[in-house]
Tab-separated table of C-alpha atoms and ligand atoms in Angstrom:
chain	number	residue	atom	x	y	z
U	3	MET	CA	-90.741	-158.485	-59.035
U	4	LEU	CA	-90.792	-160.435	-62.303
U	5	THR	CA	-93.484	-159.851	-65.460
U	6	THR	CA	-93.751	-161.605	-68.335
U	7	ASP	CA	-96.053	-159.981	-70.463
U	8	SER	CA	-93.723	-158.600	-72.874
U	9	THR	CA	-91.196	-159.592	-75.698
U	10	PHE	CA	-88.644	-159.208	-73.053
U	11	GLU	CA	-87.873	-160.434	-69.646
U	12	ILE	CA	-88.847	-157.559	-67.106
U	13	LYS	CA	-87.130	-157.602	-63.457
U	14	LEU	CA	-88.235	-154.677	-61.713
U	15	SER	CA	-86.454	-153.219	-59.041
U	16	LYS	CA	-87.569	-153.412	-55.390
U	17	THR	CA	-86.608	-150.192	-54.309
U	18	SER	CA	-86.159	-146.691	-56.362
U	19	SER	CA	-83.207	-144.050	-55.766
U	20	ILE	CA	-85.552	-141.285	-57.092
U	21	GLU	CA	-86.282	-139.651	-53.875
U	22	SER	CA	-82.627	-138.783	-53.404
U	23	VAL	CA	-82.252	-136.870	-56.638
U	24	ASP	CA	-82.558	-133.126	-56.797
U	25	PHE	CA	-84.214	-132.531	-59.965
U	26	ASP	CA	-83.629	-128.710	-59.573
U	27	ASN	CA	-79.802	-129.209	-59.577
U	28	ILE	CA	-78.957	-132.311	-61.815
U	29	MET	CA	-75.385	-133.032	-62.905
U	30	PHE	CA	-75.348	-134.221	-66.486
U	31	GLY	CA	-74.676	-137.756	-66.812
U	32	GLN	CA	-74.240	-138.413	-63.107
U	33	VAL	CA	-77.837	-139.977	-61.964
U	34	PHE	CA	-79.036	-142.966	-63.306
U	35	SER	CA	-82.631	-144.266	-63.652
U	36	ASP	CA	-83.802	-147.333	-61.917
U	37	HIS	CA	-83.535	-149.899	-64.677
U	38	LEU	CA	-81.790	-150.796	-67.779
U	39	PHE	CA	-81.982	-152.870	-70.884
U	40	TYR	CA	-79.793	-155.545	-72.137
U	41	MET	CA	-79.789	-157.931	-74.823
U	42	ASP	CA	-76.724	-160.267	-76.053
U	43	TYR	CA	-75.570	-161.327	-79.556
U	44	ILE	CA	-74.195	-164.923	-79.335
U	45	ASP	CA	-73.715	-167.529	-82.121
U	46	GLY	CA	-75.053	-165.155	-84.938
U	47	GLU	CA	-78.589	-164.438	-83.185
U	48	TRP	CA	-79.787	-162.051	-80.871
U	49	THR	CA	-81.144	-163.402	-77.255
U	50	ARG	CA	-84.134	-162.348	-75.571
U	51	GLY	CA	-83.709	-158.933	-74.103
U	52	VAL	CA	-83.828	-158.242	-70.298
U	53	ILE	CA	-85.206	-154.958	-68.462
U	54	GLU	CA	-83.326	-155.357	-65.056
U	55	PRO	CA	-82.131	-152.887	-62.220
U	56	PHE	CA	-79.263	-150.682	-62.930
U	57	GLY	CA	-76.417	-151.693	-61.596
U	58	PRO	CA	-72.782	-152.875	-61.986
U	59	MET	CA	-72.094	-156.075	-64.490
U	60	SER	CA	-69.152	-158.443	-64.355
U	61	ILE	CA	-66.973	-158.950	-67.409
U	62	SER	CA	-63.944	-160.854	-68.324
U	63	PRO	CA	-60.794	-158.843	-68.047
U	64	ALA	CA	-60.067	-160.062	-71.553
U	65	THR	CA	-63.443	-158.623	-73.306
U	66	MET	CA	-62.453	-157.284	-76.567
U	67	CYS	CA	-64.126	-154.097	-76.405
U	68	ILE	CA	-61.780	-152.868	-73.655
U	69	HIS	CA	-58.497	-153.836	-75.557
U	70	TYR	CA	-59.488	-153.102	-79.272
U	71	GLY	CA	-62.314	-150.480	-79.029
U	72	GLN	CA	-64.999	-152.183	-80.744
U	73	SER	CA	-67.835	-149.840	-79.095
U	74	ILE	CA	-70.400	-147.655	-80.435
U	75	PHE	CA	-73.188	-145.502	-78.493
U	76	GLU	CA	-75.957	-143.025	-79.385
U	77	GLY	CA	-77.692	-140.432	-77.395
U	78	MET	CA	-81.241	-139.126	-77.522
U	79	LYS	CA	-83.576	-137.654	-75.235
U	80	ALA	CA	-87.361	-138.214	-73.841
U	81	TYR	CA	-89.285	-135.303	-72.852
U	82	ARG	CA	-92.556	-134.495	-70.317
U	83	GLN	CA	-95.427	-133.100	-72.290
U	84	PRO	CA	-97.887	-130.674	-71.121
U	85	ASP	CA	-100.412	-133.546	-70.448
U	86	GLY	CA	-98.205	-135.323	-68.185
U	87	SER	CA	-97.311	-138.167	-71.041
U	88	VAL	CA	-93.478	-138.819	-72.266
U	89	SER	CA	-92.427	-138.622	-76.080
U	90	MET	CA	-88.890	-139.361	-77.454
U	91	PHE	CA	-87.563	-137.192	-79.770
U	92	ARG	CA	-86.655	-138.845	-83.205
U	93	PRO	CA	-85.453	-142.266	-81.908
U	94	GLY	CA	-85.855	-143.367	-85.251
U	95	ALA	CA	-82.850	-141.354	-86.834
U	96	ASN	CA	-80.879	-142.393	-83.721
U	97	ILE	CA	-81.777	-146.312	-84.693
U	98	SER	CA	-80.674	-145.875	-88.247
U	99	ARG	CA	-77.369	-143.945	-87.367
U	100	PHE	CA	-76.784	-146.512	-84.531
U	101	ASN	CA	-77.047	-149.527	-87.125
U	102	LEU	CA	-74.703	-147.083	-89.843
U	103	SER	CA	-71.845	-147.234	-86.684
U	104	ALA	CA	-72.437	-150.784	-86.175
U	105	GLN	CA	-71.811	-151.284	-89.669
U	106	ARG	CA	-68.743	-149.416	-89.821
U	107	MET	CA	-67.182	-150.862	-86.544
U	108	CYS	CA	-68.057	-154.576	-87.864
U	109	MET	CA	-70.715	-155.233	-85.346
U	110	PRO	CA	-74.131	-157.128	-85.572
U	111	GLU	CA	-77.054	-153.948	-86.295
U	112	ILE	CA	-79.993	-154.260	-83.855
U	113	PRO	CA	-83.299	-155.047	-85.600
U	114	GLU	CA	-85.057	-151.764	-85.632
U	115	ASP	CA	-88.400	-152.996	-83.943
U	116	ILE	CA	-86.583	-154.303	-81.077
U	117	PHE	CA	-84.464	-151.630	-80.568
U	118	MET	CA	-87.472	-149.202	-80.640
U	119	GLN	CA	-89.588	-151.456	-78.372
U	120	ALA	CA	-86.877	-151.629	-76.235
U	121	LEU	CA	-86.590	-147.854	-75.827
U	122	VAL	CA	-90.521	-147.473	-75.185
U	123	GLU	CA	-90.907	-150.203	-72.468
U	124	LEU	CA	-87.554	-148.935	-70.602
U	125	VAL	CA	-88.725	-145.353	-70.776
U	126	LYS	CA	-92.414	-146.254	-69.964
U	127	ILE	CA	-91.043	-148.403	-66.677
U	128	ASP	CA	-88.757	-145.288	-65.525
U	129	GLN	CA	-91.183	-142.459	-66.643
U	130	LYS	CA	-91.019	-140.912	-63.258
U	131	TRP	CA	-87.599	-140.341	-64.118
U	132	VAL	CA	-88.387	-137.936	-66.985
U	133	PRO	CA	-87.931	-134.393	-65.598
U	134	ASN	CA	-90.537	-131.696	-65.715
U	135	ASN	CA	-88.331	-128.640	-65.249
U	136	GLU	CA	-87.239	-126.286	-68.057
U	137	ASN	CA	-83.995	-127.250	-69.796
U	138	SER	CA	-84.395	-130.732	-68.438
U	139	SER	CA	-85.129	-134.331	-70.082
U	140	LEU	CA	-84.327	-137.694	-69.916
U	141	TYR	CA	-81.261	-138.833	-71.535
U	142	ILE	CA	-81.223	-141.907	-73.335
U	143	ARG	CA	-78.132	-143.903	-73.814
U	144	PRO	CA	-77.967	-146.965	-75.967
U	145	PHE	CA	-74.727	-148.684	-76.575
U	146	LEU	CA	-73.111	-151.711	-78.068
U	147	PHE	CA	-69.633	-153.558	-77.177
U	148	ALA	CA	-67.477	-156.335	-78.090
U	149	THR	CA	-67.833	-159.094	-75.427
U	150	ASP	CA	-65.570	-161.920	-76.574
U	151	ALA	CA	-62.878	-162.937	-74.070
U	152	HIS	CA	-59.861	-162.762	-76.491
U	153	VAL	CA	-56.372	-161.507	-77.331
U	154	GLY	CA	-55.945	-160.666	-80.852
U	155	VAL	CA	-57.610	-158.341	-83.109
U	156	ARG	CA	-60.240	-159.704	-85.160
U	157	PRO	CA	-64.184	-158.806	-84.955
U	158	SER	CA	-65.783	-160.614	-81.751
U	159	ASN	CA	-68.383	-163.167	-82.159
U	160	SER	CA	-70.556	-162.027	-79.398
U	161	TYR	CA	-71.731	-158.353	-78.376
U	162	ARG	CA	-73.782	-156.985	-75.740
U	163	PHE	CA	-76.267	-154.378	-76.524
U	164	MET	CA	-77.471	-151.914	-73.744
U	165	ILE	CA	-79.774	-148.931	-72.982
U	166	PHE	CA	-79.966	-146.872	-69.676
U	167	THR	CA	-81.452	-143.548	-69.272
U	168	CYS	CA	-80.453	-140.462	-66.807
U	169	PRO	CA	-82.420	-137.311	-66.043
U	170	VAL	CA	-80.448	-134.730	-67.274
U	171	GLY	CA	-80.032	-130.792	-67.368
U	172	GLN	CA	-77.902	-128.487	-69.605
U	173	TYR	CA	-74.596	-130.281	-70.726
U	174	TYR	CA	-72.953	-126.744	-70.910
U	175	ASN	CA	-74.270	-124.243	-68.452
U	176	LYS	CA	-72.856	-121.127	-69.994
U	177	PRO	CA	-71.819	-120.031	-73.408
U	178	VAL	CA	-68.547	-122.112	-74.617
U	179	ARG	CA	-65.134	-120.686	-75.412
U	180	VAL	CA	-63.941	-122.506	-78.422
U	181	LYS	CA	-60.554	-123.142	-79.886
U	182	ILE	CA	-59.990	-123.742	-83.654
U	183	GLU	CA	-57.418	-127.053	-83.431
U	184	ARG	CA	-55.023	-127.220	-86.509
U	185	GLU	CA	-52.460	-129.462	-84.743
U	186	TYR	CA	-54.617	-132.498	-83.509
U	187	THR	CA	-57.095	-134.381	-85.550
U	188	ARG	CA	-60.447	-135.822	-84.500
U	189	ALA	CA	-61.335	-137.855	-87.934
U	190	ALA	CA	-59.357	-138.545	-91.200
U	191	ILE	CA	-61.305	-139.333	-94.416
U	192	GLY	CA	-61.886	-142.999	-94.720
U	193	GLY	CA	-61.797	-143.308	-90.763
U	194	THR	CA	-64.461	-143.945	-88.205
U	195	GLY	CA	-65.398	-139.743	-87.519
U	196	ALA	CA	-68.883	-140.114	-88.705
U	197	ALA	CA	-69.764	-143.377	-86.741
U	198	LYS	CA	-70.341	-142.863	-82.830
U	199	ALA	CA	-67.468	-145.087	-81.919
U	200	ALA	CA	-66.224	-144.982	-78.533
U	201	GLY	CA	-62.544	-144.454	-79.231
U	202	ASN	CA	-63.253	-141.283	-81.574
U	203	TYR	CA	-64.305	-139.650	-78.126
U	204	ALA	CA	-60.721	-140.873	-76.603
U	205	GLY	CA	-58.687	-139.545	-79.255
U	206	SER	CA	-60.145	-136.102	-78.378
U	207	LEU	CA	-59.468	-136.049	-74.716
U	208	LEU	CA	-55.777	-135.222	-74.732
U	209	PRO	CA	-56.230	-131.916	-77.203
U	210	THR	CA	-59.131	-130.949	-75.298
U	211	LYS	CA	-57.107	-131.050	-72.216
U	212	LEU	CA	-54.277	-128.710	-73.851
U	213	ALA	CA	-57.017	-126.394	-74.870
U	214	ASN	CA	-58.887	-126.024	-71.321
U	215	GLU	CA	-55.412	-125.612	-69.550
U	216	LYS	CA	-55.374	-122.505	-72.259
U	217	GLY	CA	-58.595	-121.486	-71.035
U	218	TYR	CA	-61.037	-122.535	-73.761
U	219	ASP	CA	-64.141	-125.062	-73.007
U	220	GLN	CA	-63.979	-127.332	-76.359
U	221	LEU	CA	-62.640	-127.633	-79.415
U	222	LEU	CA	-63.273	-126.587	-83.152
U	223	TRP	CA	-61.630	-129.416	-84.993
U	224	THR	CA	-60.479	-128.876	-88.717
U	225	ASP	CA	-60.066	-131.256	-91.403
U	226	SER	CA	-56.992	-133.774	-91.033
U	227	LYS	CA	-55.341	-132.805	-94.291
U	228	THR	CA	-55.097	-129.175	-94.448
U	229	HIS	CA	-56.309	-127.999	-91.185
U	230	THR	CA	-58.265	-124.912	-92.931
U	231	CYS	CA	-61.954	-126.328	-92.826
U	232	ILE	CA	-64.039	-126.424	-89.754
U	233	GLU	CA	-65.772	-129.691	-89.151
U	234	GLU	CA	-67.498	-130.286	-85.657
U	235	CYS	CA	-66.996	-129.957	-82.076
U	236	GLY	CA	-66.877	-133.642	-81.003
U	237	THR	CA	-69.553	-133.252	-78.555
U	238	MET	CA	-71.771	-131.511	-81.146
U	239	ASN	CA	-72.063	-130.261	-84.601
U	240	VAL	CA	-71.632	-126.255	-85.243
U	241	ALA	CA	-73.298	-123.452	-87.218
U	242	PHE	CA	-72.521	-120.100	-87.625
U	243	VAL	CA	-74.464	-116.780	-88.749
U	244	ILE	CA	-72.772	-114.621	-91.063
U	245	ASP	CA	-74.316	-111.581	-92.393
U	246	GLY	CA	-77.919	-113.239	-91.406
U	247	LYS	CA	-77.498	-116.405	-93.032
U	248	MET	CA	-76.912	-119.746	-91.098
U	249	ILE	CA	-73.758	-121.300	-92.256
U	250	ILE	CA	-73.157	-125.035	-91.461
U	251	PRO	CA	-70.766	-127.427	-92.246
U	252	SER	CA	-72.027	-130.759	-94.083
U	253	PRO	CA	-71.912	-134.134	-92.868
U	254	SER	CA	-69.263	-136.082	-94.224
U	255	ASP	CA	-66.739	-139.159	-93.405
U	256	THR	CA	-65.223	-137.075	-90.743
U	257	ILE	CA	-68.468	-135.086	-89.650
U	258	LEU	CA	-71.075	-136.622	-87.721
U	259	ASN	CA	-74.603	-136.400	-89.295
U	260	GLY	CA	-76.178	-135.085	-86.368
U	261	ILE	CA	-79.663	-135.269	-85.498
U	262	THR	CA	-80.243	-131.968	-83.920
U	263	ARG	CA	-78.032	-130.448	-86.738
U	264	ASP	CA	-80.606	-131.911	-89.085
U	265	SER	CA	-83.735	-130.602	-87.019
U	266	ALA	CA	-82.372	-127.490	-86.624
U	267	ILE	CA	-81.933	-126.687	-90.438
U	268	LYS	CA	-85.521	-127.914	-90.823
U	269	LEU	CA	-86.718	-125.542	-88.273
U	270	ALA	CA	-84.671	-122.292	-89.733
U	271	LEU	CA	-85.877	-123.232	-92.928
U	272	ASP	CA	-89.629	-123.211	-91.735
U	273	LEU	CA	-88.803	-119.966	-89.931
U	274	GLY	CA	-87.893	-118.519	-93.175
U	275	ILE	CA	-83.717	-118.301	-92.223
U	276	GLU	CA	-81.507	-118.703	-94.855
U	277	VAL	CA	-79.296	-121.898	-94.408
U	278	GLU	CA	-76.152	-122.907	-96.514
U	279	SER	CA	-74.616	-126.532	-95.724
U	280	ARG	CA	-71.280	-126.476	-96.914
U	281	THR	CA	-67.572	-126.219	-96.328
U	282	VAL	CA	-66.666	-123.459	-93.674
U	283	THR	CA	-63.046	-122.251	-93.896
U	284	ILE	CA	-61.194	-120.902	-91.034
U	285	THR	CA	-60.626	-117.680	-93.739
U	286	GLU	CA	-64.172	-117.033	-94.063
U	287	LEU	CA	-64.609	-117.240	-90.301
U	288	GLU	CA	-61.894	-114.771	-89.705
U	289	LYS	CA	-62.665	-112.539	-92.172
U	290	ALA	CA	-66.334	-112.337	-91.030
U	291	ALA	CA	-65.183	-111.839	-87.627
U	292	GLU	CA	-63.061	-108.836	-88.737
U	293	ASN	CA	-65.519	-107.062	-90.703
U	294	GLY	CA	-67.968	-107.584	-87.990
U	295	THR	CA	-70.574	-109.914	-90.031
U	296	LEU	CA	-69.790	-112.962	-87.777
U	297	ASN	CA	-73.052	-112.724	-86.052
U	298	GLU	CA	-73.320	-115.886	-83.944
U	299	ALA	CA	-71.603	-119.239	-83.299
U	300	PHE	CA	-73.173	-122.188	-81.581
U	301	GLY	CA	-73.104	-126.106	-81.458
U	302	LEU	CA	-75.939	-128.500	-82.161
U	303	GLY	CA	-76.067	-131.711	-80.131
U	304	THR	CA	-78.649	-134.297	-78.221
U	305	ALA	CA	-76.529	-133.718	-75.102
U	306	ALA	CA	-75.622	-129.846	-75.964
U	307	THR	CA	-78.870	-128.900	-77.678
U	308	VAL	CA	-78.267	-125.599	-78.959
U	309	SER	CA	-75.170	-124.323	-77.142
U	310	LEU	CA	-74.121	-120.543	-77.835
U	311	MET	CA	-70.478	-119.644	-78.224
U	312	SER	CA	-68.771	-116.800	-76.392
U	313	THR	CA	-65.444	-116.818	-77.898
U	314	ILE	CA	-63.656	-118.244	-81.049
U	315	GLY	CA	-59.756	-118.695	-80.344
U	316	PHE	CA	-58.044	-118.307	-83.952
U	317	ASP	CA	-54.304	-118.420	-84.432
U	318	SER	CA	-54.254	-114.691	-84.516
U	319	GLY	CA	-56.288	-114.424	-81.056
U	320	ASP	CA	-59.536	-114.700	-79.698
U	321	TYR	CA	-62.713	-113.352	-81.129
U	322	ASP	CA	-65.497	-112.454	-78.697
U	323	LEU	CA	-68.932	-112.882	-80.618
U	324	PRO	CA	-71.298	-109.849	-80.495
U	325	ASP	CA	-73.689	-109.824	-77.201
U	326	LEU	CA	-75.966	-112.588	-76.996
U	327	SER	CA	-79.119	-110.218	-76.988
U	328	THR	CA	-78.608	-109.664	-80.465
U	329	TRP	CA	-78.853	-113.048	-81.593
U	330	THR	CA	-81.871	-113.665	-83.257
U	331	VAL	CA	-81.062	-117.084	-85.355
U	332	SER	CA	-79.808	-119.576	-82.657
U	333	SER	CA	-82.524	-117.963	-80.222
U	334	ARG	CA	-85.540	-118.794	-82.795
U	335	ILE	CA	-84.035	-122.071	-83.994
U	336	LYS	CA	-83.504	-123.069	-79.855
U	337	LYS	CA	-87.461	-121.653	-79.455
U	338	ALA	CA	-88.770	-123.601	-81.957
U	339	LEU	CA	-86.990	-126.977	-81.052
U	340	ASP	CA	-87.955	-126.450	-77.355
U	341	ALA	CA	-91.483	-126.206	-78.567
U	342	VAL	CA	-91.621	-129.460	-80.749
U	343	ARG	CA	-89.702	-131.489	-78.023
U	344	LEU	CA	-91.892	-130.270	-75.045
U	345	GLY	CA	-95.068	-130.406	-76.818
U	346	THR	CA	-96.117	-127.017	-76.519
U	347	GLY	CA	-95.684	-126.088	-80.271
U	348	GLU	CA	-96.766	-128.243	-83.439
U	349	ASP	CA	-94.656	-131.137	-84.508
U	350	LYS	CA	-95.200	-130.626	-88.099
U	351	HIS	CA	-92.563	-133.050	-89.061
U	352	GLY	CA	-93.926	-136.071	-86.972
U	353	TRP	CA	-90.447	-136.197	-84.723
U	354	ASN	CA	-91.935	-136.872	-81.275
U	355	ILE	CA	-92.554	-140.481	-80.712
U	356	PRO	CA	-94.925	-141.088	-77.390
U	357	VAL	CA	-93.877	-143.779	-75.053
G	465	COI	C1	-74.802	-136.869	-77.243
G	465	COI	O1	-75.075	-135.335	-77.834
G	465	COI	O2	-75.926	-137.233	-77.188
G	465	COI	C2	-73.649	-137.300	-77.280
G	465	COI	O3	-73.314	-138.288	-77.478
G	465	COI	C3	-72.390	-136.322	-77.240
G	465	COI	C4	-71.774	-136.536	-75.724
G	465	COI	C5	-70.615	-135.359	-75.678
G	465	COI	C6	-72.467	-136.669	-74.742
């Protein structure tokens, strides 16, 4: 079916795979909603966007993004509200960060109004895919990649912008064991660590695999120069509670400016929790672990939401965090964040955008 009363060309799917989905047991990132959005950048202009059935696409083997990694993405979420409607959480912040990533990777920005309209129309068309279960949501994945078929390193002249969505449950279904990484580096000053560039994630795979082999789930990256300061996990920003105070590494050239991180800080301050956004050293963490003041450690991300850490692997050995029943900071932040996103609490910062 084809509808035309939109800025975009809309080709609706004749079938839906939703009946085959077990919404109570969704594996993160493995189930895709019926439609996707795409829009091409050709000869210096964005062409008309298209919404069409989700499916494979055909590209040249010489497509530049495959060879030279000019590819960026975002992750955001939409939530079912108590009245059955659907709201996206802070999509404007993701759009701004996407365009910053585009600048850093020498790619064209997406006009903000078209980006927002594409999100709203796509999520509206597939709104039955937004889960209703606890800890579930519709994950939205916008991405942009170089499409020139060309061998040779230069910025591409043509690009494709796409969005697809997938119903998701939890990214981590149990508290994670993290190892402080002091040999490999995720991001260096002047590099691309603050952008959501595809290559940043590829570079993390080998060190993460090595940590997995030692029984850890994730890495806590450290700065590339001295390997003495905690940065982020790659899949999420990180925060610690030391002596009741929330301590969180500040965004930088090498630490992604996380939207969940920002939301958590604002909600923590609303809740009267003391927050320090600053450099966090391994020494400080290790001392706090030794003297019993390291109360909580958790990750913050769109996919990960608020993910608790069970163990931190220092060079000197593993530190098991205190029993989760004693964690009051992360639990209050998660509760407050859930209440806003799920529409059961006041949205005093105006973060929810209805579709
Ligand atoms: C997100 O949180 O949306 C991300 O892009 C991180 C990725 C590990 C899924």
